[in-house]
C-alpha positions as a Python dict, from the first residue, in 0.01 Angstrom:
ca = {
    (1, 'X'): (0, 0, 0),
    (2, 'X'): (115, -33, -343),
    (3, 'X'): (340, 295, -395),
    (4, 'X'): (181, 530, -654),
    (5, 'X'): (378, 500, -1002),
    (6, 'X'): (521, 831, -1083),
    (7, 'X'): (406, 1005, -1441),
    (8, 'X'): (618, 898, -1717),
    (9, 'X'): (802, 1139, -1883),
    (10, 'X'): (753, 1184, -2285),
    (11, 'X'): (1023, 1104, -2462),
    (12, 'X'): (1187, 1418, -2654),
    (13, 'X'): (1393, 1426, -2971),
    (14, 'X'): (1537, 1774, -3106),
    (15, 'X'): (1700, 1784, -3437),
    (16, 'X'): (1834, 2094, -3609),
    (17, 'X'): (1836, 2059, -4017),
    (18, 'X'): (2031, 2302, -4173),
    (19, 'X'): (2327, 2239, -4398),
    (20, 'X'): (2262, 2537, -4649),
    (21, 'X'): (2565, 2559, -4753),
    (22, 'X'): (2507, 2266, -4929),
    (23, 'X'): (2275, 2412, -5144),
    (24, 'X'): (2574, 2602, -5318),
    (25, 'X'): (2864, 2278, -5281),
    (26, 'X'): (2646, 2045, -5400),
    (27, 'X'): (2841, 1825, -5145),
    (28, 'X'): (2584, 1613, -4916),
    (29, 'X'): (2266, 1826, -5004),
    (30, 'X'): (2049, 1872, -4718),
    (31, 'X'): (1801, 2053, -4975),
    (32, 'X'): (1751, 2051, -5311),
    (33, 'X'): (1515, 2271, -5608),
    (34, 'X'): (1134, 2211, -5551),
    (35, 'X'): (948, 2109, -5873),
    (36, 'X'): (769, 1786, -6004),
    (37, 'X'): (773, 1587, -6291),
    (38, 'X'): (453, 1609, -6588),
    (39, 'X'): (230, 1373, -6754),
    (40, 'X'): (421, 1495, -7103),
    (41, 'X'): (763, 1322, -6951),
    (42, 'X'): (878, 1700, -6859),
    (43, 'X'): (988, 1833, -6526),
    (44, 'X'): (899, 2215, -6376),
    (45, 'X'): (1193, 2294, -6106),
    (46, 'X'): (1108, 2591, -5847),
    (47, 'X'): (1380, 2805, -5959),
    (48, 'X'): (1473, 3157, -6050),
    (49, 'X'): (1696, 3199, -6352),
    (50, 'X'): (1877, 3508, -6189),
    (51, 'X'): (1846, 3436, -5793),
    (52, 'X'): (2083, 3551, -5568),
    (53, 'X'): (2137, 3296, -5257),
    (54, 'X'): (2364, 3391, -5036),
    (55, 'X'): (2538, 3193, -4651),
    (56, 'X'): (2555, 3378, -4404),
    (57, 'X'): (2722, 3153, -4102),
    (58, 'X'): (2412, 2939, -4087),
    (59, 'X'): (2141, 3134, -4235),
    (60, 'X'): (2020, 3107, -4575),
    (61, 'X'): (1909, 3410, -4804),
    (62, 'X'): (1726, 3389, -5139),
    (63, 'X'): (1652, 3750, -5339),
    (64, 'X'): (1505, 3738, -5665),
    (65, 'X'): (1415, 4060, -5823),
    (66, 'X'): (1235, 4041, -6020),
    (67, 'X'): (1031, 3752, -6084),
    (68, 'X'): (1041, 3604, -6384),
    (69, 'X'): (875, 3180, -6353),
    (70, 'X'): (545, 3154, -6447),
    (71, 'X'): (332, 2851, -6548),
    (72, 'X'): (5, 2940, -6784),
    (73, 'X'): (-224, 2604, -6696),
    (74, 'X'): (-88, 2455, -6367),
    (75, 'X'): (-152, 2661, -6038),
    (76, 'X'): (91, 2513, -5817),
    (77, 'X'): (303, 2546, -6125),
    (78, 'X'): (275, 2885, -6101),
    (79, 'X'): (246, 2953, -5705),
    (80, 'X'): (594, 2911, -5627),
    (81, 'X'): (876, 3104, -5813),
    (82, 'X'): (1229, 3007, -5611),
    (83, 'X'): (1139, 2648, -5387),
    (84, 'X'): (1426, 2445, -5249),
    (85, 'X'): (1274, 2088, -5072),
    (86, 'X'): (1465, 1916, -4784),
    (87, 'X'): (1618, 1608, -4904),
    (88, 'X'): (1509, 1445, -4580),
    (89, 'X'): (1150, 1301, -4493),
    (90, 'X'): (1034, 1411, -4111),
    (91, 'X'): (839, 1147, -3966),
    (92, 'X'): (550, 1188, -3698),
    (93, 'X'): (521, 990, -3403),
    (94, 'X'): (186, 768, -3406),
    (95, 'X'): (103, 911, -3036),
    (96, 'X'): (267, 1268, -3018),
    (97, 'X'): (362, 1540, -3136),
    (98, 'X'): (579, 1677, -3431),
    (99, 'X'): (673, 2077, -3468),
    (100, 'X'): (880, 2247, -3694),
    (101, 'X'): (1047, 2579, -3526),
    (102, 'X'): (1258, 2850, -3774),
    (103, 'X'): (1290, 3227, -3844),
    (104, 'X'): (1191, 3361, -4145),
    (105, 'X'): (1208, 3658, -4295),
    (106, 'X'): (1022, 3832, -4595),
    (107, 'X'): (1029, 4113, -4794),
    (108, 'X'): (868, 4219, -5154),
    (109, 'X'): (988, 4488, -5362),
    (110, 'X'): (787, 4683, -5684),
    (111, 'X'): (471, 4489, -5515),
    (112, 'X'): (141, 4603, -5410),
    (113, 'X'): (36, 4685, -5072),
    (114, 'X'): (-166, 4541, -4883),
    (115, 'X'): (-173, 4199, -5144),
    (116, 'X'): (-25, 3900, -4939),
    (117, 'X'): (-52, 3693, -5275),
    (118, 'X'): (127, 3923, -5480),
    (119, 'X'): (421, 3749, -5316),
    (120, 'X'): (542, 3621, -5000),
    (121, 'X'): (833, 3414, -4873),
    (122, 'X'): (782, 3092, -4730),
    (123, 'X'): (792, 2746, -4493),
    (124, 'X'): (574, 2442, -4641),
    (125, 'X'): (522, 2096, -4479),
    (126, 'X'): (443, 1916, -4835),
    (127, 'X'): (266, 1572, -4811),
    (128, 'X'): (316, 1432, -5150),
    (129, 'X'): (100, 1127, -5055),
    (130, 'X'): (-164, 1300, -4921),
    (131, 'X'): (-166, 1640, -5044),
    (132, 'X'): (-120, 1770, -4754),
    (133, 'X'): (-35, 2183, -4760),
    (134, 'X'): (92, 2309, -4395),
    (135, 'X'): (276, 2647, -4431),
    (136, 'X'): (353, 3026, -4327),
    (137, 'X'): (346, 3277, -4542),
    (138, 'X'): (533, 3596, -4497),
    (139, 'X'): (526, 3979, -4698),
    (140, 'X'): (580, 4270, -4635),
    (141, 'X'): (236, 4359, -4425),
    (142, 'X'): (89, 4030, -4355),
    (143, 'X'): (100, 3703, -4261),
    (144, 'X'): (-105, 3416, -4239),
    (145, 'X'): (-103, 3025, -4204),
    (146, 'X'): (-218, 2830, -4503),
    (147, 'X'): (-433, 2486, -4399),
    (148, 'X'): (-413, 2261, -4740),
    (149, 'X'): (-531, 1960, -4942),
    (150, 'X'): (-384, 2042, -5279),
    (151, 'X'): (-406, 1884, -5604),
    (152, 'X'): (-16, 1833, -5678),
    (153, 'X'): (142, 1676, -6010),
    (154, 'X'): (79, 1264, -5921),
    (155, 'X'): (-154, 1314, -5557),
    (156, 'X'): (-465, 1137, -5625),
    (157, 'X'): (-651, 1205, -5266),
    (158, 'X'): (-889, 978, -5157),
    (159, 'X'): (-1228, 1157, -5033),
    (160, 'X'): (-1298, 1249, -4657),
    (161, 'X'): (-1516, 1014, -4454),
    (162, 'X'): (-1767, 1305, -4460),
    (163, 'X'): (-1871, 1372, -4829),
    (164, 'X'): (-1997, 1747, -4652),
    (165, 'X'): (-1625, 1835, -4684),
    (166, 'X'): (-1419, 1895, -4942),
    (167, 'X'): (-1090, 1622, -5078),
    (168, 'X'): (-889, 1937, -5208),
    (169, 'X'): (-929, 2249, -5031),
    (170, 'X'): (-686, 2588, -4881),
    (171, 'X'): (-770, 2809, -4585),
    (172, 'X'): (-545, 3169, -4638),
    (173, 'X'): (-565, 3319, -4265),
    (174, 'X'): (-452, 3654, -4294),
    (175, 'X'): (-326, 3724, -3921),
    (176, 'X'): (-327, 4028, -3726),
    (177, 'X'): (-22, 4007, -3635),
    (178, 'X'): (188, 4335, -3657),
    (179, 'X'): (505, 4309, -3921),
    (180, 'X'): (700, 4579, -4138),
    (181, 'X'): (953, 4441, -4450),
    (182, 'X'): (1204, 4178, -4391),
    (183, 'X'): (1116, 4198, -4037),
    (184, 'X'): (1211, 3891, -3805),
    (185, 'X'): (923, 3653, -3680),
    (186, 'X'): (976, 3302, -3522),
    (187, 'X'): (756, 3043, -3680),
    (188, 'X'): (654, 2688, -3551),
    (189, 'X'): (349, 2484, -3709),
    (190, 'X'): (323, 2159, -3449),
    (191, 'X'): (106, 1832, -3598),
    (192, 'X'): (-41, 1520, -3385),
    (193, 'X'): (-108, 1234, -3623),
    (194, 'X'): (-293, 1059, -3334),
    (195, 'X'): (-552, 1315, -3244),
    (196, 'X'): (-572, 1490, -3610),
    (197, 'X'): (-457, 1854, -3503),
    (198, 'X'): (-300, 2119, -3666),
    (199, 'X'): (-97, 2399, -3464),
    (200, 'X'): (70, 2730, -3576),
    (201, 'X'): (260, 2950, -3380),
    (202, 'X'): (493, 3299, -3423),
    (203, 'X'): (707, 3471, -3156),
    (204, 'X'): (559, 3217, -2953),
    (205, 'X'): (196, 3317, -2940),
    (206, 'X'): (-63, 3031, -3093),
    (207, 'X'): (-239, 3213, -3388),
    (208, 'X'): (-455, 2933, -3589),
    (209, 'X'): (-521, 2619, -3454),
    (210, 'X'): (-741, 2288, -3683),
    (211, 'X'): (-899, 1997, -3494),
    (212, 'X'): (-1058, 1681, -3729),
    (213, 'X'): (-794, 1702, -3991),
    (214, 'X'): (-842, 1482, -4280),
    (215, 'X'): (-582, 1323, -4349),
    (216, 'X'): (-283, 1183, -4176),
    (217, 'X'): (62, 1213, -4273),
    (218, 'X'): (294, 936, -4240),
    (219, 'X'): (587, 1209, -4353),
    (220, 'X'): (639, 1523, -4520),
    (221, 'X'): (922, 1715, -4654),
    (222, 'X'): (940, 2078, -4535),
    (223, 'X'): (966, 2375, -4834),
    (224, 'X'): (1163, 2686, -4786),
    (225, 'X'): (1011, 2909, -5079),
    (226, 'X'): (933, 3231, -5267),
    (227, 'X'): (631, 3258, -5409),
    (228, 'X'): (275, 3415, -5518),
    (229, 'X'): (-43, 3302, -5507),
    (230, 'X'): (-223, 3439, -5758),
    (231, 'X'): (-527, 3259, -5954),
    (232, 'X'): (-476, 3144, -6371),
    (233, 'X'): (-714, 3430, -6533),
    (234, 'X'): (-847, 3187, -6853),
    (235, 'X'): (-515, 3016, -6939),
    (236, 'X'): (-307, 3255, -6872),
    (237, 'X'): (-54, 3339, -6551),
    (238, 'X'): (-128, 3764, -6378),
    (239, 'X'): (122, 3624, -6114),
    (240, 'X'): (424, 3903, -6281),
    (241, 'X'): (396, 4266, -6305),
    (242, 'X'): (810, 4317, -6215),
    (243, 'X'): (751, 4277, -5899),
    (244, 'X'): (1072, 4108, -5656),
    (245, 'X'): (1089, 3864, -5377),
    (246, 'X'): (1378, 3805, -5125),
    (247, 'X'): (1355, 3554, -4800),
    (248, 'X'): (1591, 3536, -4518),
    (249, 'X'): (1537, 3163, -4348),
    (250, 'X'): (1730, 3022, -4031),
    (251, 'X'): (1766, 2608, -3987),
    (252, 'X'): (1489, 2433, -3867),
    (253, 'X'): (1435, 2274, -3522),
    (254, 'X'): (1246, 1969, -3533),
    (255, 'X'): (1084, 1888, -3158),
    (256, 'X'): (946, 1525, -3232),
    (257, 'X'): (737, 1455, -2888),
    (258, 'X'): (629, 1074, -2789),
    (259, 'X'): (347, 1078, -2545),
}
């Protein structure tokens, strides 16, 4: 009788990505100020000029109080006030999953109670080839997942196969998860490129899930940011009213599981 084959073990890779000191020293940088080149030849940087950046052991803290940056015409330039992009792009496996996990604490100063979009600390998985933006938002009293395909400067996304669905979209899912100003939670986003699925977890519990994702991320960078999310009104930003933000982030744990 033929002997049954033992089940094949999944191959797992784990990467720790931090090196926040390089933001200050400039040596072998793992992070850079985010931003975009614009059609007129200028660059827009997500940089609050008076932000205080502190690295405590391996943790990053950024405080910008009050916020000062805004843009009156392009929504994605108005939203992010101070943001770092990873200098490394992470590659999802064709057959398996990739997860990004980290701890975040967000605190808004002089803000509007109960209004997530008045300011938050974020982690964002960004793919500027497809426009994908897969995020967590953390504010004083509300946590949210974000599932979107965004019209970033320079992005031209092909329409979906199902034209009943939009090319560009965003779902902000405010969660029934209790939190307080400055409270730390553990956040994880998992992406399965082959199955076109996304999952979001907070403190080990699944809080969101999307199937039939209409794009495939061949790679993505990770952004850590201080943001608002207020629609531009009649060519005028309404995102600032004297409020400030503080965010804290741990190093990332990137886990790649191959089926």
